[in-house]
Short mmCIF file of C-alpha atoms and ligand atoms in Angstrom, two decimals:
data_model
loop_
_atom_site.label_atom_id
_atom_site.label_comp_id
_atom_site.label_asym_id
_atom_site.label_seq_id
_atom_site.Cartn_x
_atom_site.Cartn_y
_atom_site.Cartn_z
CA UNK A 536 18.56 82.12 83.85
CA UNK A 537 15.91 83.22 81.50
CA UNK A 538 17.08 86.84 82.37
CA UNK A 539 20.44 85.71 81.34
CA UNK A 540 19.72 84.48 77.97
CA UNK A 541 17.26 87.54 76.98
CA UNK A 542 19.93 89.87 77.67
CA UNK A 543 22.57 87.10 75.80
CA UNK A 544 19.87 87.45 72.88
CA UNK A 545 19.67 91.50 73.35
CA UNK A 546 22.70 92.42 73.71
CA UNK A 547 24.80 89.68 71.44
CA UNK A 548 27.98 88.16 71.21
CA UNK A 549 29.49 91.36 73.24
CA UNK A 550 27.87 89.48 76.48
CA UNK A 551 29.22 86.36 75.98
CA UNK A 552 32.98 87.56 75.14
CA UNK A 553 32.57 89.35 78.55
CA UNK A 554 31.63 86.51 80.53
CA UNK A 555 34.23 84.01 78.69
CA UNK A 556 36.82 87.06 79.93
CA UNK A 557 35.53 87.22 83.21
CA UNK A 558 36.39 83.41 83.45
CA UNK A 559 39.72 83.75 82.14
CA UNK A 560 40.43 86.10 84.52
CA UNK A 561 39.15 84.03 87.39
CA UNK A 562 41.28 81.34 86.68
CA UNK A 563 44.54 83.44 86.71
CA UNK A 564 44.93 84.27 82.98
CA UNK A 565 45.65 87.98 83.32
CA UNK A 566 47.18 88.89 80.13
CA UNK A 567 43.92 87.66 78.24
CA UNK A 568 42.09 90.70 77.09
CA UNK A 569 38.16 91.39 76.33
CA UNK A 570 37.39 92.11 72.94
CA UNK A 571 36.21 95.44 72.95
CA UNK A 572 33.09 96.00 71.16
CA UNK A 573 31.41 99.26 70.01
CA UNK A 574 28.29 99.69 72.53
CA UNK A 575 28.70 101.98 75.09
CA UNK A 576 28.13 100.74 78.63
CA UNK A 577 29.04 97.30 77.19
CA UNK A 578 32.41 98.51 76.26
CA UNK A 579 33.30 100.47 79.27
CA UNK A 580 32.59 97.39 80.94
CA UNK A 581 34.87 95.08 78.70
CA UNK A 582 37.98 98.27 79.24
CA UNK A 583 37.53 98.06 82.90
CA UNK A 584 37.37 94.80 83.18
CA UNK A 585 40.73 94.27 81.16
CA UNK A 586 42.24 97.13 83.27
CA UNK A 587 41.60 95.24 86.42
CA UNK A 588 43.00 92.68 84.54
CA UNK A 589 46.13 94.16 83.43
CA UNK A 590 46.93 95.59 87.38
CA UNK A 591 46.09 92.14 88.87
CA UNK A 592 49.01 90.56 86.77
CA UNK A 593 51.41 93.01 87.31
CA UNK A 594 50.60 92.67 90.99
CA UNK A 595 50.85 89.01 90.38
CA UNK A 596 54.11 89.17 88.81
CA UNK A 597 55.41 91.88 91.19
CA UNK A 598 54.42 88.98 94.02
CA UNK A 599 56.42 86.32 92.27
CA UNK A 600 59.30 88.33 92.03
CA UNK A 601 59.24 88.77 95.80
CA UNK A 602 58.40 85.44 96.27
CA UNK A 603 61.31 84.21 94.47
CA UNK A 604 63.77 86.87 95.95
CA UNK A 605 62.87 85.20 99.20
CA UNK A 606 63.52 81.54 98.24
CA UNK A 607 66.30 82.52 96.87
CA UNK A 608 68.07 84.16 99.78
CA UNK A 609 66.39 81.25 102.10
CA UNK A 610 67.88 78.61 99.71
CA UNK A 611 71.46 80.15 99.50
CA UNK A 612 71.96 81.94 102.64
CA UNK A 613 75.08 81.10 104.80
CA UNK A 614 72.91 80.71 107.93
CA UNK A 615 70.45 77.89 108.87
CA UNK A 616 67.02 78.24 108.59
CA UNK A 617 64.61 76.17 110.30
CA UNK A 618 60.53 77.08 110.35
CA UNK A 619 58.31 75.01 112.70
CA UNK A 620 54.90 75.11 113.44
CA UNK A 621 53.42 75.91 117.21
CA UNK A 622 53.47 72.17 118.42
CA UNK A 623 57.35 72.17 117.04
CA UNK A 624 57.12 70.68 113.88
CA UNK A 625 59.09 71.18 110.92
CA UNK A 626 57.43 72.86 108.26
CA UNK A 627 60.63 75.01 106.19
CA UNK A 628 64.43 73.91 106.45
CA UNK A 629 66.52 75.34 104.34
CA UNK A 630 70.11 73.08 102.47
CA UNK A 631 72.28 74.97 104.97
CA UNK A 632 70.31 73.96 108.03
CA UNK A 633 70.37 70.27 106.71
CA UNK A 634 74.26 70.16 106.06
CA UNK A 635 74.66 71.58 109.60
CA UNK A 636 71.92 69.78 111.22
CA UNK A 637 73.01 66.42 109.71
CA UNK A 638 70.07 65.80 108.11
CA UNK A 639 69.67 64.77 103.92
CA UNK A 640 67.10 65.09 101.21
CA UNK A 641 63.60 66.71 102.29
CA UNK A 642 62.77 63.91 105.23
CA UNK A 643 63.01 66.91 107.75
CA UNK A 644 60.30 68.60 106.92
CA UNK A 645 56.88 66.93 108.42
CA UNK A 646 59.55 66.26 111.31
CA UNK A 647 59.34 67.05 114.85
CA UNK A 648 62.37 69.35 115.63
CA UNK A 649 63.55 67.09 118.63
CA UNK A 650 64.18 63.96 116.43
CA UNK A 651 66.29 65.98 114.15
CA UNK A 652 70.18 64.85 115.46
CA UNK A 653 71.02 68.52 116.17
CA UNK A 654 67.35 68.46 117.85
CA UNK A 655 67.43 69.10 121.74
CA UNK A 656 68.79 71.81 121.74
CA UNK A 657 67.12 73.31 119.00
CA UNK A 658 63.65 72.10 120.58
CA UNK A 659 64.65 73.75 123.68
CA UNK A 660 65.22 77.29 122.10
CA UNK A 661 62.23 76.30 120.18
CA UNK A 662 60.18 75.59 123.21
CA UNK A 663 61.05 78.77 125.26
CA UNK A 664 60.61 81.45 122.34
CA UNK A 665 56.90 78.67 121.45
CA UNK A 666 56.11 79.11 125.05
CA UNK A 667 57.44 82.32 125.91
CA UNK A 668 56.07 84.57 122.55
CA UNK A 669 59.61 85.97 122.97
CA UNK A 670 62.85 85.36 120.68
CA UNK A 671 66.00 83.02 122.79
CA UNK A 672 69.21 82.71 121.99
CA UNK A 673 71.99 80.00 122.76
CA UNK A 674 75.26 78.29 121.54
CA UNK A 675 75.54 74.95 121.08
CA UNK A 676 78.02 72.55 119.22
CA UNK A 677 75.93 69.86 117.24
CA UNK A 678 76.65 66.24 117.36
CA UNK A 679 76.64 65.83 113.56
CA UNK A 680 79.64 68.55 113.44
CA UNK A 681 82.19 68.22 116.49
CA UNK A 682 84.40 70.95 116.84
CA UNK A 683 81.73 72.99 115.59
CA UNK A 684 79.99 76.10 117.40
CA UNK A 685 76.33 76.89 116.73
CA UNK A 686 74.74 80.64 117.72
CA UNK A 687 70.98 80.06 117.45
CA UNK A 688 68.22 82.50 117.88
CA UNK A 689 64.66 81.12 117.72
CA UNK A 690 61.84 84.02 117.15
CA UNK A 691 57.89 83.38 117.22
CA UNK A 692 55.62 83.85 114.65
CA UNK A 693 53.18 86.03 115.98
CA UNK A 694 49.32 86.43 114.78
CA UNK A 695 46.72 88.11 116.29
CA UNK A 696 48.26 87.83 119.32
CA UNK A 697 49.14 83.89 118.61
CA UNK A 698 52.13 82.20 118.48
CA UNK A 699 51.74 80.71 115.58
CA UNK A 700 55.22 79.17 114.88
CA UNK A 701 59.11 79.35 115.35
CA UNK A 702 62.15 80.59 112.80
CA UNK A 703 65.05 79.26 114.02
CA UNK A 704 68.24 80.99 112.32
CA UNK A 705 71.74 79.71 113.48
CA UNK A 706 75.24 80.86 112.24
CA UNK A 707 78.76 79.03 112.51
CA UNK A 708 80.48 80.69 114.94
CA UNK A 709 83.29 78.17 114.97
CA UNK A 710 85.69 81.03 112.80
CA UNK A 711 85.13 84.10 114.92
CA UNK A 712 84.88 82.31 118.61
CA UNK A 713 88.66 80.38 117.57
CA UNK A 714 89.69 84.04 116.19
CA UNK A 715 88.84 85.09 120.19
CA UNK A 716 90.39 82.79 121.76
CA UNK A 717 93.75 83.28 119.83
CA UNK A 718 93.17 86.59 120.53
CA UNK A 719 93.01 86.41 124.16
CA UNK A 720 95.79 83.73 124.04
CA UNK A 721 97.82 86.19 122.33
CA UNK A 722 97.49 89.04 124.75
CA UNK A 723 98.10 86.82 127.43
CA UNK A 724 100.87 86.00 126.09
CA UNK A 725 102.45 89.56 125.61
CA UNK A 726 101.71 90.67 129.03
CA UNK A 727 103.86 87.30 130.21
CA UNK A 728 106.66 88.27 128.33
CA UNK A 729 106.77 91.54 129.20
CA UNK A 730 106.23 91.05 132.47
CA UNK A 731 109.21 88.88 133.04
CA UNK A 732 111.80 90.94 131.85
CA UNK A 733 110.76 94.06 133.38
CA UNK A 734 110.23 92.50 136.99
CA UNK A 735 113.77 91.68 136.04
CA UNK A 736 115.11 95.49 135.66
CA UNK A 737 112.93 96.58 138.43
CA UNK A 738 114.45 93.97 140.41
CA UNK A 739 117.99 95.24 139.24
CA UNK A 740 117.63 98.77 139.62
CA UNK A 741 116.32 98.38 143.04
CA UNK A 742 119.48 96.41 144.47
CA UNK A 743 121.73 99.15 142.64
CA UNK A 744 119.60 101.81 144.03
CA UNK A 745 119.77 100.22 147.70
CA UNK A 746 123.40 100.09 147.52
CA UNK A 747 125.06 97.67 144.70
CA UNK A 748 125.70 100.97 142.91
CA UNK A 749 128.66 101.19 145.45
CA UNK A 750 129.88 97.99 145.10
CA UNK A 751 132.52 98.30 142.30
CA UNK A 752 132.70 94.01 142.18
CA UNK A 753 129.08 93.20 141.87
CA UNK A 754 127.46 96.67 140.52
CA UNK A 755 128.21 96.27 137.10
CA UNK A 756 126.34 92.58 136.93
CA UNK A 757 123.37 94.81 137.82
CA UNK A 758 123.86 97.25 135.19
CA UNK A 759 124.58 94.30 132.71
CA UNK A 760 121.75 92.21 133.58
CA UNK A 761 119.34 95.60 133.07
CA UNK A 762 120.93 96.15 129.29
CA UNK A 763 120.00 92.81 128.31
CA UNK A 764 116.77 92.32 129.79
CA UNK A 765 116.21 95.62 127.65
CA UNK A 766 117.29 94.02 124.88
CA UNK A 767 115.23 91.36 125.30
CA UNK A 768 112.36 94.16 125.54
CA UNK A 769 113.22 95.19 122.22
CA UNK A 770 113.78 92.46 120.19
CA UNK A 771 110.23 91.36 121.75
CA UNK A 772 108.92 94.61 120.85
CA UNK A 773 109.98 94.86 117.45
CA UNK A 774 108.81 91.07 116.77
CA UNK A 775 105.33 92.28 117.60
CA UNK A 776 105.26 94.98 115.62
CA UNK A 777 106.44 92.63 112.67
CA UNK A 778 103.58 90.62 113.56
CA UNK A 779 101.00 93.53 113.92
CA UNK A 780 101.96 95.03 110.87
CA UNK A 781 101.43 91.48 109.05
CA UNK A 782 98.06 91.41 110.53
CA UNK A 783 97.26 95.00 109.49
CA UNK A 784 97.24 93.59 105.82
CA UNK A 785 99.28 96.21 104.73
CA UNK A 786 102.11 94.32 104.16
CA UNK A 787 102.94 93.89 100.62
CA UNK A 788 105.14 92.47 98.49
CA UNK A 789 107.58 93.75 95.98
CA UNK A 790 108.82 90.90 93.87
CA UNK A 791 111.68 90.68 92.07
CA UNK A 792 114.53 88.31 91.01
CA UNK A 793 116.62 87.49 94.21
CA UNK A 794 120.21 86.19 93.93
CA UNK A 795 120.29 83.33 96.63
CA UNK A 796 123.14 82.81 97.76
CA UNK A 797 124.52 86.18 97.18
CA UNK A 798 121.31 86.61 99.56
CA UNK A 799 122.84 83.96 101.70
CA UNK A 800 126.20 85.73 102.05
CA UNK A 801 124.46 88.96 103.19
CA UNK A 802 122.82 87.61 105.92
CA UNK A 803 125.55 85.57 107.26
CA UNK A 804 127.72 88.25 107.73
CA UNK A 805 124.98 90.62 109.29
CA UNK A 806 124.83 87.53 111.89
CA UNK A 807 128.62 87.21 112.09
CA UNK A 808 128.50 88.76 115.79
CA UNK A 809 126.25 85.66 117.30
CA UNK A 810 128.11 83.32 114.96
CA UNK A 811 131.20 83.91 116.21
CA UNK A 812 129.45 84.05 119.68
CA UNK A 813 128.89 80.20 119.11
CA UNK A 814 132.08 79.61 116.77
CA UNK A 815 129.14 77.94 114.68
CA UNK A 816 130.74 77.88 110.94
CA UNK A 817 128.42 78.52 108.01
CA UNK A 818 128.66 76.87 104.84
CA UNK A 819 126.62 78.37 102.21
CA UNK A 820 125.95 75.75 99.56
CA UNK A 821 123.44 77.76 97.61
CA UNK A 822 124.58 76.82 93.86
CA UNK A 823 125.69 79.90 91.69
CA UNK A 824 122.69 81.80 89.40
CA UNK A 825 119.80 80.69 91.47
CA UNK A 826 117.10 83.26 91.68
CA UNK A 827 113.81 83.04 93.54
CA UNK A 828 111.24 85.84 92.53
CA UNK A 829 110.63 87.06 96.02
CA UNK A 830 110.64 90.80 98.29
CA UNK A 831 113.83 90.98 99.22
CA UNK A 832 113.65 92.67 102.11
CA UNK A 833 111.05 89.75 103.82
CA UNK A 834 112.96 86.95 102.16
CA UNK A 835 116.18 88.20 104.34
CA UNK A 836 113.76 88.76 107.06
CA UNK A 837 113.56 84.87 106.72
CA UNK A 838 117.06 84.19 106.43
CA UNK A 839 117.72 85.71 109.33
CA UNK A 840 115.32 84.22 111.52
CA UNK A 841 116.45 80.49 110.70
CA UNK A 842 120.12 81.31 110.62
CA UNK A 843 120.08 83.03 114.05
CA UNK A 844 118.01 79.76 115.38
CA UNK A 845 120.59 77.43 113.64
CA UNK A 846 123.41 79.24 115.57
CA UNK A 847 121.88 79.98 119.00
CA UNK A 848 120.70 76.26 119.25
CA UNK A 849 123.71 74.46 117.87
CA UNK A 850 126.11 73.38 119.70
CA UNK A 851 129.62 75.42 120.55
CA UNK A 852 131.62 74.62 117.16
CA UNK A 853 129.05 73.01 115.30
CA UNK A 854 127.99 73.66 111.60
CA UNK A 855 124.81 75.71 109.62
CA UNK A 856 124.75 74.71 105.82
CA UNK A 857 122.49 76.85 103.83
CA UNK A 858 121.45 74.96 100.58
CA UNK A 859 119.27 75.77 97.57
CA UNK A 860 117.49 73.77 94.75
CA UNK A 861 114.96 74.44 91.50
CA UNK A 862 112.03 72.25 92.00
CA UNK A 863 109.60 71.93 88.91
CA UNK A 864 107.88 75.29 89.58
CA UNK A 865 108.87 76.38 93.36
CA UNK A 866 112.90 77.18 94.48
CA UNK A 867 113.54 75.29 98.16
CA UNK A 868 115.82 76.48 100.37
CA UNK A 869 116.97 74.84 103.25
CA UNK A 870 118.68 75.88 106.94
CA UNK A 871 120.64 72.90 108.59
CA UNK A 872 122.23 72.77 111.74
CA UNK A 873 124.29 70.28 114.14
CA UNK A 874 122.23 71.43 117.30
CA UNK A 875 120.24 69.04 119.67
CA UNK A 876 116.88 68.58 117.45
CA UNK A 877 113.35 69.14 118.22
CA UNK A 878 111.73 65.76 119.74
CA UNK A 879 108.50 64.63 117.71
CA UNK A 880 105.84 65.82 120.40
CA UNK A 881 107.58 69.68 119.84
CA UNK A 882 107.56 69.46 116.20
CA UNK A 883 104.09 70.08 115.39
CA UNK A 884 103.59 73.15 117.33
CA UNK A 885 107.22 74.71 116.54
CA UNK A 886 105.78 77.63 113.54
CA UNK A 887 103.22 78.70 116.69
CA UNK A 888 103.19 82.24 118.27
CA UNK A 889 105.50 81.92 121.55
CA UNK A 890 105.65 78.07 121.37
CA UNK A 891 109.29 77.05 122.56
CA UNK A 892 110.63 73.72 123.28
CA UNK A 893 113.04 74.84 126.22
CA UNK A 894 111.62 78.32 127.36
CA UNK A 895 114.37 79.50 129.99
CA UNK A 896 116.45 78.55 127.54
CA UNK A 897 115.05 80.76 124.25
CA UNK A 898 114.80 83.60 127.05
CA UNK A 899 118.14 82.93 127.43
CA UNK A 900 119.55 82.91 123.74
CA UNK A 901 117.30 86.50 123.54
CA UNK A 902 114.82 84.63 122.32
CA UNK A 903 111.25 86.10 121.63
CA UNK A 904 108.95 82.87 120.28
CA UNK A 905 108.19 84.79 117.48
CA UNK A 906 110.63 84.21 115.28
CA UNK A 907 109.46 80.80 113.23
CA UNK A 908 105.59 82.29 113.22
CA UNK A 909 107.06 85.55 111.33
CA UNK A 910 109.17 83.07 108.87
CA UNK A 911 105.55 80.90 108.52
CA UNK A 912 103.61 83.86 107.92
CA UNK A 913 106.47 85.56 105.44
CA UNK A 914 106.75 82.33 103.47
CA UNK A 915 103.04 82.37 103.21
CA UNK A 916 102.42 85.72 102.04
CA UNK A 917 104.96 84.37 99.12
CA UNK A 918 102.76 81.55 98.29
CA UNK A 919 105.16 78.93 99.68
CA UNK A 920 105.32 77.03 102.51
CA UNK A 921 107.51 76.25 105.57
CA UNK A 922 108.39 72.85 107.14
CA UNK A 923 111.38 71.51 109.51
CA UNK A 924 113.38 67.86 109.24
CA UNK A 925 114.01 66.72 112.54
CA UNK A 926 114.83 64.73 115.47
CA UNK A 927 116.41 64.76 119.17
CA UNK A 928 120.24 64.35 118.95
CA UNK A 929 120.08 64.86 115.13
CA UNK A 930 120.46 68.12 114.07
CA UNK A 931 117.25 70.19 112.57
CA UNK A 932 116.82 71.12 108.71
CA UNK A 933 114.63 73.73 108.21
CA UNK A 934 113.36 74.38 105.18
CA UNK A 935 110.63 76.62 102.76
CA UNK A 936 109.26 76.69 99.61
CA UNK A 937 108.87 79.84 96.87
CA UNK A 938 106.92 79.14 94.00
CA UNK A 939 109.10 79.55 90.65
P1 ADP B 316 112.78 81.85 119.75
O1 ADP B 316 112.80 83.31 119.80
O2 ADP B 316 112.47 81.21 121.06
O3 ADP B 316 114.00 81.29 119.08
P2 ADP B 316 111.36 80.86 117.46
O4 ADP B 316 109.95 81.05 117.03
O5 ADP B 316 112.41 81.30 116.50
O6 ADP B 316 111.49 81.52 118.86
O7 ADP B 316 111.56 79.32 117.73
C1 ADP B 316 110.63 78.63 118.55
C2 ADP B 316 111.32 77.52 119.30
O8 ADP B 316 111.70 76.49 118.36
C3 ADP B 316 112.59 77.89 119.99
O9 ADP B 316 112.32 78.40 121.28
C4 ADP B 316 113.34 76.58 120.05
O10 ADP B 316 112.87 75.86 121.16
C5 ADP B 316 112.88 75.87 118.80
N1 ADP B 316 113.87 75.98 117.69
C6 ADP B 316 113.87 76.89 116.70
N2 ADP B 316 114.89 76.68 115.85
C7 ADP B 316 115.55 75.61 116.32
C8 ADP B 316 116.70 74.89 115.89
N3 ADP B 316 117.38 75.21 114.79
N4 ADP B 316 117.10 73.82 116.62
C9 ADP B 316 116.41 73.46 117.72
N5 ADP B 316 115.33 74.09 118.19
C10 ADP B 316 114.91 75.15 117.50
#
């Protein structure tokens, strides 16, 4: 101490300053600088001393940058974050993990994992990778979000050798796992369909080829029954490709002002053959000068789907009335018939892929399955949307939207 003070006394303020620095420093204040006074080894001391100074803070600073880069991807990131201690005890949860683990505010953390109320299973993963050093995985659909599909992967926090801890990260899987099952539904689907018809030809060609061809009465029912099970083929085949070229995203629109019922006329008498077929009449009650700002080409697409259903579901002589109407910003257009109706249970389903209400009976008519899904999803890509009026023994209306 008495060192201290003779070299205070020898040496001056220049001592002092240093010190006072020295304390700054300590206590985290790096942009402080020494005064630099004139005395040699006193002043080198005060430079390097505010160097060290100067790098510490921009380490500092560097380190709060990272810090902050990490809190904010933990706060915002899609997936859940959960951090536990070894003994399973919530020290980190990030607002994702408590919106999907059904837990509010910061009461989780301090928690054990297992009395969260997306907890056992959680725990479990928790457990294994606590027990096991090594990272587990697992799906799970959480009580506080039914209908909801969980993938979790819980890795340990290794030191020294140590489990120290647990990150749990889990992702909502609900999206892609529904896209898969569609998507198997869907091929499923296409190999039934197929499948049908051609067990049909085979069947065909097999009886003319073991000696129907010969038979001048029943041969040509063969022959007949092959054409329109090819038919069928094709219509089913280009329905898909409508669909797969929808689902490619490349198909795009090219609006312009559409004359409705001019529109209307057009596709009528493209249909005239299965009209006639039926001896449906067609009434086209779309009012003179209505445009709808629409691609021409899909919104006939359209027509034709509902006026070919309105036909090959009415009954023999029955009516179709096409009508259109302005709504404040949207132009509806609707497709009635006099057919049998859909019952309530059908209704909701009717705009899905292959969903029919009387199968052997749309197989019959030609029918594909596809035909109300590609109207749904051409209405759609309009911005409008697609709904039916109906009932068993009361006719069906169906009807779309375009916005204006
Ligand atoms: P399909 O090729 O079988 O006609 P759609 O997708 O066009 O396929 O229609 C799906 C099902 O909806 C049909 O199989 C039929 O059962 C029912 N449906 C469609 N339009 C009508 C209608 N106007 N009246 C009664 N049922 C209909």
């Amino acid at each position: 101490m008495r060192l201290l003070s003779a070299l205070r006394l020898l040496l001056g303020g220049q001592f002092g300053e240093i010190i006072e620095g020295s304390k700054r420093f300590a206590a985290g204040e790096f942009d402080y600088r020494i005064p630099v006074g004139s005395s040699g080894e006193l002043r080198k001391l005060s430079e390097t001393l505010n160097f060290m100074a100067a790098q510490a803070g921009l380490k500092m600073r560097e380190a709060q940058l990272r810090r902050l880069e990490l809190e904010a991807a933990f706060r915002d990131m899609p997936e859940a974050i959960v951090v536990t201690d070894g003994s399973g005890v919530i020290t980190r949860i990030n607002p994702r993990a408590r919106q999907l683990m059904g837990v509010k505010g910061f009461e989780a953390e301090g928690m054990w994992l297992s009395g969260m109320p997306a907890g056992p299973e959680l725990s479990s993963a928790a457990i294994k990778a606590l027990a096991s050093g090594r990272p587990v995985s697992l799906e799970f659909e959480p009580p506080s979000a039914p209908g909801t599909v969980l993938s979790v992967s819980a890795s340990p926090i290794v030191e020294d050798g140590a489990v120290r801890g647990c990150v749990l990260v889990a992702r909502d899987i609900t999206g892609p796992r529904k896209l898969e099952t569609m998507r198997k539904e869907f091929v499923a689907n296409v190999s039934h369909e197929l499948k049908t018809p051609l067990t049909a030809i085979k069947g065909c060609a097999e009886t003319l080829l073991g000696g129907a061809l010969e038979d001048k009465e029943h041969g040509p029912e063969f022959a007949r029954s092959i054409y329109d099970q090819a038919v069928r083929l094709d219509n089913l085949v280009a329905d898909l490709l409508k669909i797969s070229y929808a689902e490619s995203g490349r198909d795009k629109l090219e609006k312009r002002a559409v004359d409705l019922r001019a529109l209307a006329d057009g596709t009528v008498k493209g249909l005239s053959a299965v009209l006639a077929g039926k001896k449906v009449t067609v009434k086209n009650l779309v009012p003179d000068g209505l445009t709808a700002t629409a691609d021409r080409d899909k919104l006939s697409q359209v027509l034709i789907n509902l006026l070919d259903n309105a036909a090959k579901y009415n009954r023999e002589g029955g009516e179709v009335r096409v009508s259109a109407a302005a709504e404040p910003g949207a132009v509806r257009v609707t497709v009635e018939d006099t057919g049998p109706g859909i019952s309530a249970a059908h209704l909701p389903h009717i705009f899905e892929r292959f969903y029919r209400v009387d199968k052997a009976r749309s197989r019959e008519l030609g029918g594909t399955g596809l035909g109300l899904s590609i109207v749904k999803h051409l209405v759609e890509l309009h911005g409008g949307s697609v709904g039916v009026d109906s009932a068993e023994g009361r006719g069906s209306a169906f009807w779309f939207t375009l916005p204006g």
